[in-house]
PDB file of C-alpha atoms and ligand atoms in Angstrom:
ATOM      1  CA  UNK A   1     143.354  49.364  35.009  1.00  0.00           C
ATOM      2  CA  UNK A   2     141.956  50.378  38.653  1.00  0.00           C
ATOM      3  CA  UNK A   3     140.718  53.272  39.160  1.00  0.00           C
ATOM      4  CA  UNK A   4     140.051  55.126  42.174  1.00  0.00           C
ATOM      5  CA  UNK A   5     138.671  58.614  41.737  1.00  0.00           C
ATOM      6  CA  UNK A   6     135.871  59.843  42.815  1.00  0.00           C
ATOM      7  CA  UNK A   7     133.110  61.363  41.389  1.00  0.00           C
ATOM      8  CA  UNK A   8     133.449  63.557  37.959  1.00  0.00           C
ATOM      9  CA  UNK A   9     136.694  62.535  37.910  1.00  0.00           C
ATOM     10  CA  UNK A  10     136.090  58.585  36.996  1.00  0.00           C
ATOM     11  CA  UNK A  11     134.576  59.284  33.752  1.00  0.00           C
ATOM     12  CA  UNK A  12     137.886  60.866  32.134  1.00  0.00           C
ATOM     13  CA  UNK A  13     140.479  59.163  34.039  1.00  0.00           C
ATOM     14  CA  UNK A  14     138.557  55.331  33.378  1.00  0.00           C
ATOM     15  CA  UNK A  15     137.564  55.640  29.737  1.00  0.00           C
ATOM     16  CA  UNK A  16     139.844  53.147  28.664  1.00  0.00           C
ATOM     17  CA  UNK A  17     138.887  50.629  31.370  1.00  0.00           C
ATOM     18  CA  UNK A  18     136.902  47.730  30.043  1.00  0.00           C
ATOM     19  CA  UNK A  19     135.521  47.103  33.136  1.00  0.00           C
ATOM     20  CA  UNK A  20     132.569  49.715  33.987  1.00  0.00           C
ATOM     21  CA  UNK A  21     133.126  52.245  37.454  1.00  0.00           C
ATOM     22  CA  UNK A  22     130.389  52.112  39.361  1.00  0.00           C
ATOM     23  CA  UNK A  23     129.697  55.353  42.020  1.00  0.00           C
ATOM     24  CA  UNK A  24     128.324  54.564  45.134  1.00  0.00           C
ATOM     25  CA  UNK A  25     127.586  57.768  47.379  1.00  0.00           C
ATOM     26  CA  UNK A  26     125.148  58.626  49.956  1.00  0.00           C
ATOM     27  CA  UNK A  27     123.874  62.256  49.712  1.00  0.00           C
ATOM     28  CA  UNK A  28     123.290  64.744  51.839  1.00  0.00           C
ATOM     29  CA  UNK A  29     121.384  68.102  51.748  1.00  0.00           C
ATOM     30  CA  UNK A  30     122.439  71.565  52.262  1.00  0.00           C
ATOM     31  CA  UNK A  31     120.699  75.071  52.817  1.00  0.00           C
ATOM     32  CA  UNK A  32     119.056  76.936  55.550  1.00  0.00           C
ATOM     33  CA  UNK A  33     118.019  74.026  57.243  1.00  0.00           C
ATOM     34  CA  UNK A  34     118.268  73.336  60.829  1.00  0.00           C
ATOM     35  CA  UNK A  35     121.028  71.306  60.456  1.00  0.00           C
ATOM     36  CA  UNK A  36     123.253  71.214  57.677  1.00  0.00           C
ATOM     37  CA  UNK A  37     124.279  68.113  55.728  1.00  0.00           C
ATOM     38  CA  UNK A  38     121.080  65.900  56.644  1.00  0.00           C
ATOM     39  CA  UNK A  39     121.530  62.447  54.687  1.00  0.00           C
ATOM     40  CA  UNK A  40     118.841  61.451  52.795  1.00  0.00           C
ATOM     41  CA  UNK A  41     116.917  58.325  53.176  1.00  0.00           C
ATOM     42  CA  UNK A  42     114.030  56.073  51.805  1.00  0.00           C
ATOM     43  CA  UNK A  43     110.730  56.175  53.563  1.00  0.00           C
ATOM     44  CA  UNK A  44     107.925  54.220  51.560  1.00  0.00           C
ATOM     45  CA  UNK A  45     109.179  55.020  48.374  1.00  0.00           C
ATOM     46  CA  UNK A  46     109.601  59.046  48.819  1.00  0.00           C
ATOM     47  CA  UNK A  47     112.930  60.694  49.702  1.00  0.00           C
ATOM     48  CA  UNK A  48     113.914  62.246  53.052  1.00  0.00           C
ATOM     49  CA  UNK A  49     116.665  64.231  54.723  1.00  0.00           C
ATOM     50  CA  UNK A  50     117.610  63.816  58.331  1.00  0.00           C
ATOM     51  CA  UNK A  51     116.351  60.308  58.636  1.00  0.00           C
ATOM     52  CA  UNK A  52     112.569  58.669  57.329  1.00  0.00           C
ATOM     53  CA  UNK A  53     109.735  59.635  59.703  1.00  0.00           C
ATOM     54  CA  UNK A  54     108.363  57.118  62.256  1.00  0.00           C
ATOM     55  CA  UNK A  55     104.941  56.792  60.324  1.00  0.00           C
ATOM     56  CA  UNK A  56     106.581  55.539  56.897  1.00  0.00           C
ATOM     57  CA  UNK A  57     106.585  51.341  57.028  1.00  0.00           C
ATOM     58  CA  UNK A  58     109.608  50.586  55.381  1.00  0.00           C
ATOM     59  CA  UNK A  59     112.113  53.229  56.155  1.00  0.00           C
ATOM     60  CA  UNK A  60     116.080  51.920  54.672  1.00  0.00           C
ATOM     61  CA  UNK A  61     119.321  53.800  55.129  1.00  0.00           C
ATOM     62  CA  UNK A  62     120.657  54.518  51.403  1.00  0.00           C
ATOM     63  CA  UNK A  63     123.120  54.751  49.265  1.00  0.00           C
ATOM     64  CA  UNK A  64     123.272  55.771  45.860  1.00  0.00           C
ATOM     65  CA  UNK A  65     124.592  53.897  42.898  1.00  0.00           C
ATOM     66  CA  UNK A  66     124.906  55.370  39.431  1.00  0.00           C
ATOM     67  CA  UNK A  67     126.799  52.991  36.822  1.00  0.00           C
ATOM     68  CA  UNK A  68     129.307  54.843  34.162  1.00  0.00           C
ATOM     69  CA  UNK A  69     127.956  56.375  31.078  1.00  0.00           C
ATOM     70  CA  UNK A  70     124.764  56.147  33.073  1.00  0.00           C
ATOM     71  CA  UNK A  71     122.252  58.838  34.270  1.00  0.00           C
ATOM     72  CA  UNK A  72     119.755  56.910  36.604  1.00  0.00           C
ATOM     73  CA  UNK A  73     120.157  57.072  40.751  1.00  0.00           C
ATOM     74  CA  UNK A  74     119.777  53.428  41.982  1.00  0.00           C
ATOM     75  CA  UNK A  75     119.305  53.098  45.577  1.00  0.00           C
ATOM     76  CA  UNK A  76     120.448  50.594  47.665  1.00  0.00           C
ATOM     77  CA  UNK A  77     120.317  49.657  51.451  1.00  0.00           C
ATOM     78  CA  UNK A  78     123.713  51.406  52.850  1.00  0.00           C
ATOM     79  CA  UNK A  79     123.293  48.723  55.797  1.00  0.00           C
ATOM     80  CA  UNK A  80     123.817  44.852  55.855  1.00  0.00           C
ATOM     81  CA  UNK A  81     121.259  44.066  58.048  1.00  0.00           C
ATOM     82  CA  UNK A  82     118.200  44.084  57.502  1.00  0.00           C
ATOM     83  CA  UNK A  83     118.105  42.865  54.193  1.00  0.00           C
ATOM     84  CA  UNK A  84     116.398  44.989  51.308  1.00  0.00           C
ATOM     85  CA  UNK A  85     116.473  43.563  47.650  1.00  0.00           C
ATOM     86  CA  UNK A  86     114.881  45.903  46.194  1.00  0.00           C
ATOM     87  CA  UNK A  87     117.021  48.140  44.352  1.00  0.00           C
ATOM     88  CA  UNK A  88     114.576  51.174  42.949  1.00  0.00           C
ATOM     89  CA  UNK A  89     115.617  53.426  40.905  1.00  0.00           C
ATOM     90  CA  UNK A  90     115.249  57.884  42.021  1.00  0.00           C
ATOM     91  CA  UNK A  91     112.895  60.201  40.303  1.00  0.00           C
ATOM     92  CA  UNK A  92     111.683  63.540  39.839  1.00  0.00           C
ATOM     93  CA  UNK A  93     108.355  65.097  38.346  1.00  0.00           C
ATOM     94  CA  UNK A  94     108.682  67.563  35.919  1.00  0.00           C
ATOM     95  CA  UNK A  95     104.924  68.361  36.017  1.00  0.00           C
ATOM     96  CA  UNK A  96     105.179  72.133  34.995  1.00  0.00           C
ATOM     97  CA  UNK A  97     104.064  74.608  37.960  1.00  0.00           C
ATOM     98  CA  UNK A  98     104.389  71.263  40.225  1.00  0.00           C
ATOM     99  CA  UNK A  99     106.384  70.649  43.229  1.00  0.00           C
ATOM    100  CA  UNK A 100     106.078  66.937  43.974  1.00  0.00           C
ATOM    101  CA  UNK A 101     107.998  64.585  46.206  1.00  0.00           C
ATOM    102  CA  UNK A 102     110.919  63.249  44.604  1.00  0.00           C
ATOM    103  CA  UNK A 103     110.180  58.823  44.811  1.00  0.00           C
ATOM    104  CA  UNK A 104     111.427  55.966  44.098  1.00  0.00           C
ATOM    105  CA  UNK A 105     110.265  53.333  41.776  1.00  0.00           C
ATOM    106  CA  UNK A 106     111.038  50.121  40.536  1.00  0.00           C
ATOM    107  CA  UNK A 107     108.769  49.978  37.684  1.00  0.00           C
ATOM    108  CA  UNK A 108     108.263  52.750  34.980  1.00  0.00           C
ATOM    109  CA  UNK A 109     104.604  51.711  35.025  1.00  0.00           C
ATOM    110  CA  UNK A 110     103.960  53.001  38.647  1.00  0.00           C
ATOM    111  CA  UNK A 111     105.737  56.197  37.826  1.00  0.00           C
ATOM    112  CA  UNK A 112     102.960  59.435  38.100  1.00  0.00           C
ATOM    113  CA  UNK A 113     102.555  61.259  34.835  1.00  0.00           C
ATOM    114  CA  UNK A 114     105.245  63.928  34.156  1.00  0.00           C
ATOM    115  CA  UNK A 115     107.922  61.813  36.554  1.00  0.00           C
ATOM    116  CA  UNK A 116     111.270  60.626  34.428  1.00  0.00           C
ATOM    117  CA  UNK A 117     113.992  58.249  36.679  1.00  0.00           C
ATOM    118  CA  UNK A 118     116.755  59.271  34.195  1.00  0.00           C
ATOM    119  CA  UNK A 119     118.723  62.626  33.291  1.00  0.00           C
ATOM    120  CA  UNK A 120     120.360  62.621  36.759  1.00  0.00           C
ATOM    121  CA  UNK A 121     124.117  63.469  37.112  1.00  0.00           C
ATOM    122  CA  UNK A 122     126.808  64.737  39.245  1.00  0.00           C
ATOM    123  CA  UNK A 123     128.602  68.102  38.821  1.00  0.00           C
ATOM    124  CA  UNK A 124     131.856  68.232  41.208  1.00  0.00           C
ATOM    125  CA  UNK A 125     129.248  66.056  43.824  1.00  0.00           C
ATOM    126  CA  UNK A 126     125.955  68.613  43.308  1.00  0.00           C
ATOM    127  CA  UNK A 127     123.297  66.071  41.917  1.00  0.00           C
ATOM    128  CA  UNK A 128     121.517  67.527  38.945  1.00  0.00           C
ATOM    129  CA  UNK A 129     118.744  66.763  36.528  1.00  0.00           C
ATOM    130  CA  UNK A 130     119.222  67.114  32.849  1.00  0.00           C
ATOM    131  CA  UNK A 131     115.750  66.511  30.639  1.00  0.00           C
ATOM    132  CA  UNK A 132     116.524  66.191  26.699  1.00  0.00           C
ATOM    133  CA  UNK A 133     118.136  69.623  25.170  1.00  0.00           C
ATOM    134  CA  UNK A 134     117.401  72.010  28.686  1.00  0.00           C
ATOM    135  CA  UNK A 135     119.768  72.996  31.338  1.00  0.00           C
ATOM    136  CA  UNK A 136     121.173  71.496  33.833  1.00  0.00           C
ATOM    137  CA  UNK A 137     118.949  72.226  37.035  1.00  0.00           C
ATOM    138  CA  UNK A 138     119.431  71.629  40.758  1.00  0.00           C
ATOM    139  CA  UNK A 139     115.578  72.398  41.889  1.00  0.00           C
ATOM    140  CA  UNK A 140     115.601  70.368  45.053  1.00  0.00           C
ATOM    141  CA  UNK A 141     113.461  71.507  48.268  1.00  0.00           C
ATOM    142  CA  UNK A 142     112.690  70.425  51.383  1.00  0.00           C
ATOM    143  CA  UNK A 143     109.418  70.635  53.227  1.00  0.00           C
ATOM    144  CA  UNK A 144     109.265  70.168  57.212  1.00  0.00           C
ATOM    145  CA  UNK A 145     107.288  67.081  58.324  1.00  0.00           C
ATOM    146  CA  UNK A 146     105.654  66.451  61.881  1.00  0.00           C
ATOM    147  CA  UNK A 147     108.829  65.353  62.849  1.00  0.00           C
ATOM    148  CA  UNK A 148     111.381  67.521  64.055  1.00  0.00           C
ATOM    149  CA  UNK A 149     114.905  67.607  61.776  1.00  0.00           C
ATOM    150  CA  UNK A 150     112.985  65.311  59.338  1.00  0.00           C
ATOM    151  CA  UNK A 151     111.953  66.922  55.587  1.00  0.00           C
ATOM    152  CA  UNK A 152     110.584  65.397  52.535  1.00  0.00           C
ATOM    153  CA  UNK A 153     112.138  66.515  49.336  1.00  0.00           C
ATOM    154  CA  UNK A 154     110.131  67.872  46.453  1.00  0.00           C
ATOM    155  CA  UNK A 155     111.625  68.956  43.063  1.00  0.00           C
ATOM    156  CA  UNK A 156     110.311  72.370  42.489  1.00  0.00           C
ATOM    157  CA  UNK A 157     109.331  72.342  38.789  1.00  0.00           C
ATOM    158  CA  UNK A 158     107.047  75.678  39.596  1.00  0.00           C
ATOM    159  CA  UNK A 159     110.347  77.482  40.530  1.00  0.00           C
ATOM    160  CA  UNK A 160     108.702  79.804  42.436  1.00  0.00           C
ATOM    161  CA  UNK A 161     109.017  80.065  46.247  1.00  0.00           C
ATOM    162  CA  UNK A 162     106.452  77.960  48.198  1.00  0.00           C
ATOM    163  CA  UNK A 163     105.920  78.741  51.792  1.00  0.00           C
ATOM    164  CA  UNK A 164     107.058  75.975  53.649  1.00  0.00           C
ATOM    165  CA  UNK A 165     109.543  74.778  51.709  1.00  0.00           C
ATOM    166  CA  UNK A 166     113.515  75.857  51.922  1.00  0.00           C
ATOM    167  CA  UNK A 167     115.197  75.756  48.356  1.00  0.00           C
ATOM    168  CA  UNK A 168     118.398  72.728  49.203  1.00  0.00           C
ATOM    169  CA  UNK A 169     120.701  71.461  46.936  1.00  0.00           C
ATOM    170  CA  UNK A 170     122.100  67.704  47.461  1.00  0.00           C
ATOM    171  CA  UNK A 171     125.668  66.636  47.443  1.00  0.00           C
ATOM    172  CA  UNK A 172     127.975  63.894  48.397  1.00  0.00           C
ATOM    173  CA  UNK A 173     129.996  65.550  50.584  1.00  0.00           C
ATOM    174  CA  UNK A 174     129.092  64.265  54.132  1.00  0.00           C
ATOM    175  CA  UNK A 175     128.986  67.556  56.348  1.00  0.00           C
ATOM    176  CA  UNK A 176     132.327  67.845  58.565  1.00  0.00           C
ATOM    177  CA  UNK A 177     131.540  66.912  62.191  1.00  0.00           C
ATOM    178  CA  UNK A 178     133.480  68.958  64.319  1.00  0.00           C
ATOM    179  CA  UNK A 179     134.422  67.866  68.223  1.00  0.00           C
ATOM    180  CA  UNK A 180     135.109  64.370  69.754  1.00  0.00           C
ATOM    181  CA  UNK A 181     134.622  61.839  66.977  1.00  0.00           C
TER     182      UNK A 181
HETATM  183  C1  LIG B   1     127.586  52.868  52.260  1.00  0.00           C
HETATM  184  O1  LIG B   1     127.827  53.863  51.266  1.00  0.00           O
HETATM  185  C2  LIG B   1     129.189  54.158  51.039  1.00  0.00           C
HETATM  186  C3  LIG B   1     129.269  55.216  49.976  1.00  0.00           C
HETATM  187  O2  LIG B   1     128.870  56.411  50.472  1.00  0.00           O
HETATM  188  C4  LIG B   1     129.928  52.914  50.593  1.00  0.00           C
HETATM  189  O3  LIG B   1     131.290  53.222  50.444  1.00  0.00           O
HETATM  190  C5  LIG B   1     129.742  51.816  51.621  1.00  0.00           C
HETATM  191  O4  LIG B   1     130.338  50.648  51.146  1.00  0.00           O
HETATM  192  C6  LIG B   1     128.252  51.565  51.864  1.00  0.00           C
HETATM  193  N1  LIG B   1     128.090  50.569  52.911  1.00  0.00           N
HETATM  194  C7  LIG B   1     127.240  49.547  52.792  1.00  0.00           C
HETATM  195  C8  LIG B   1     127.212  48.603  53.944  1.00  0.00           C
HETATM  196  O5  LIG B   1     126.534  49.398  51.826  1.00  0.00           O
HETATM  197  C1  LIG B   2     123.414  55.338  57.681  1.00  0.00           C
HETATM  198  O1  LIG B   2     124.529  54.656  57.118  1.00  0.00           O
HETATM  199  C2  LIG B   2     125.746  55.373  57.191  1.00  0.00           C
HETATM  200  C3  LIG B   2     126.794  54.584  56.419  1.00  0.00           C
HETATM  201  O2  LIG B   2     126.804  53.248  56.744  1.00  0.00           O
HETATM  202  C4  LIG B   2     126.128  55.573  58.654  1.00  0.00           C
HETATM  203  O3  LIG B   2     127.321  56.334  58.737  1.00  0.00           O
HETATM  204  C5  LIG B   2     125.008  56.318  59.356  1.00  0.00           C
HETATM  205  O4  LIG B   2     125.296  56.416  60.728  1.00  0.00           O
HETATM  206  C6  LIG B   2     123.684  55.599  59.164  1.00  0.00           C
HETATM  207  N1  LIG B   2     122.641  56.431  59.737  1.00  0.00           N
HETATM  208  C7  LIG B   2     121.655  55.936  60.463  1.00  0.00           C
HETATM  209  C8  LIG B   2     120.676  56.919  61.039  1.00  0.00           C
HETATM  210  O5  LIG B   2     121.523  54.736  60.663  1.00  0.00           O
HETATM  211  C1  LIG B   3     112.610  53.754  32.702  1.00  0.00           C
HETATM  212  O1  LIG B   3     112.774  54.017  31.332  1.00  0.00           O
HETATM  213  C2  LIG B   3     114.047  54.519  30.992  1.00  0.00           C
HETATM  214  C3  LIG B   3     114.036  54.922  29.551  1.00  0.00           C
HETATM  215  O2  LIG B   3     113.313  54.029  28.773  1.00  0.00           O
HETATM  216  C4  LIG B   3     115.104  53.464  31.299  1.00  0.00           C
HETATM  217  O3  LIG B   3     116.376  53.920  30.952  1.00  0.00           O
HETATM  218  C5  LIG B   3     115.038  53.187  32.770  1.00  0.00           C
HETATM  219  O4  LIG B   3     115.930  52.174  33.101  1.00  0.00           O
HETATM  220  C6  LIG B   3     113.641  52.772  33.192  1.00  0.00           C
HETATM  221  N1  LIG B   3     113.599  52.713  34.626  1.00  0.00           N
HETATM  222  C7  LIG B   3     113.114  51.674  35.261  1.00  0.00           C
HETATM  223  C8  LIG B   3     113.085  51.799  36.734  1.00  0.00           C
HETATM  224  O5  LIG B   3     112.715  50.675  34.684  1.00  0.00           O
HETATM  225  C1  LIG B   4     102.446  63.074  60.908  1.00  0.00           C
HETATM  226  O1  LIG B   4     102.160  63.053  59.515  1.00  0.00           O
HETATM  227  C2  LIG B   4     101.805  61.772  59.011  1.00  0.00           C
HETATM  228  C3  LIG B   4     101.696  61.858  57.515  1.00  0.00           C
HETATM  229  O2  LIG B   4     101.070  62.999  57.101  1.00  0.00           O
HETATM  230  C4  LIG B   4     100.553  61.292  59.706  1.00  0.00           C
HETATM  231  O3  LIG B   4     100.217  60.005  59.226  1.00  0.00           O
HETATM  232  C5  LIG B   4     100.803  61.241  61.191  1.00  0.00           C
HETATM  233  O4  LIG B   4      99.610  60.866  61.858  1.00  0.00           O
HETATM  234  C6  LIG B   4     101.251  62.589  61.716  1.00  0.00           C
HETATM  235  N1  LIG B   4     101.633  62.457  63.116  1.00  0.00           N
HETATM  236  C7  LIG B   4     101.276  63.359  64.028  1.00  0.00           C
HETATM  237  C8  LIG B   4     101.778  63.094  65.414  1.00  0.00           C
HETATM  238  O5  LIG B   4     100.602  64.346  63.762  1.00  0.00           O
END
């Protein structure tokens, strides 16, 4: 059986397909930024919207990849060229009162205290984090860096309003570009 459905979808429509749907999606953020529907990238192993600053060393174009059944956010390069093996996997710190750069890792050993790479999900496209028996929660934020239409996300485990940072959720709906194309 083939299946072509995205998102939520794939899980219901594919269970009895013995061969496991993999999503691929980039993901883009939305709120009151300056512009709406920034993709997010990889700079150095933290996660930014609008593109990776110039001062990060490896900066890679990404998509996301999450496997059926699964609830980790592997990234991969979204580019053929140049070529980047590395295929770490998203995640979040959950360091109460905290709001810490979401990262990438490849390695559970290198992740801070607090972080977890899985309980990550889709909802209709929305990315969401799920940890044991609590909620679902979208707490994603951006904070400005020195360079202009470029933020760094944060998960905002304080859930409080920081100055600074503007309160985004992430989706996989690319933003609709309206004029020539
Ligand atoms: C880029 O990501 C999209 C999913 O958003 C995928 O369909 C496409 O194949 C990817 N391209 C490359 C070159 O990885
Ligand atoms: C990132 O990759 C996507 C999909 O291949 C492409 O549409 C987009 O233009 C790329 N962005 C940059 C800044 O290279
Ligand atoms: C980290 O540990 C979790 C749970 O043990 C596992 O599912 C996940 O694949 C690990 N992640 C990495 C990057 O090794
Ligand atoms: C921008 O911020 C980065 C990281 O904090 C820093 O390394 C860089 O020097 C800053 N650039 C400017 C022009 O201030």
């Amino acid at each position: 059986m083939f299946c072509r459905i995205p998102f939520i979808v794939v899980f219901a429509a594919c269970v009895s397909s013995a061969v496991s749907e993999t999503l691929e999606f980039n993901l883009f953020a939305y709120g009151k930024l300056a512009s709406s529907g920034l993709q997010l990238f990889y700079g150095d192993g933290q996660a930014y919207v609008g593109g990776a600053p110039s001062f990060v060393k490896e900066s890679v174009n990404i998509s996301l990849v999450m496997v059926e059944g699964g609830d980790k956010f592997v990234a991969r390069a979204n580019t053929t060229s140049p070529a980047w093996p590395t295929e770490p996997t998203m995640y979040v710190d959950l360091t109460e009162g905290a709001a810490i750069s979401v990262g990438f890792t490849t390695d559970n050993k290198t992740l801070p205290d607090g972080a977890t790479s899985v309980g990550f999900g889709l909802y209709g496209g929305w990315v969401f984090h799920k940890q044991d028996d609590a909620d679902i929660e979208m707490k994603f934020l951006a904070t400005p860096t020195n360079e202009t239409g470029i933020y760094l996300v944060k998960w905002n485990a304080a859930s409080t309003k920081t100055r600074d940072a503007i309160p985004i959720s992430l989706r996989t709906q690319a933003p609709v570009v309206f004029g020539d194309k």
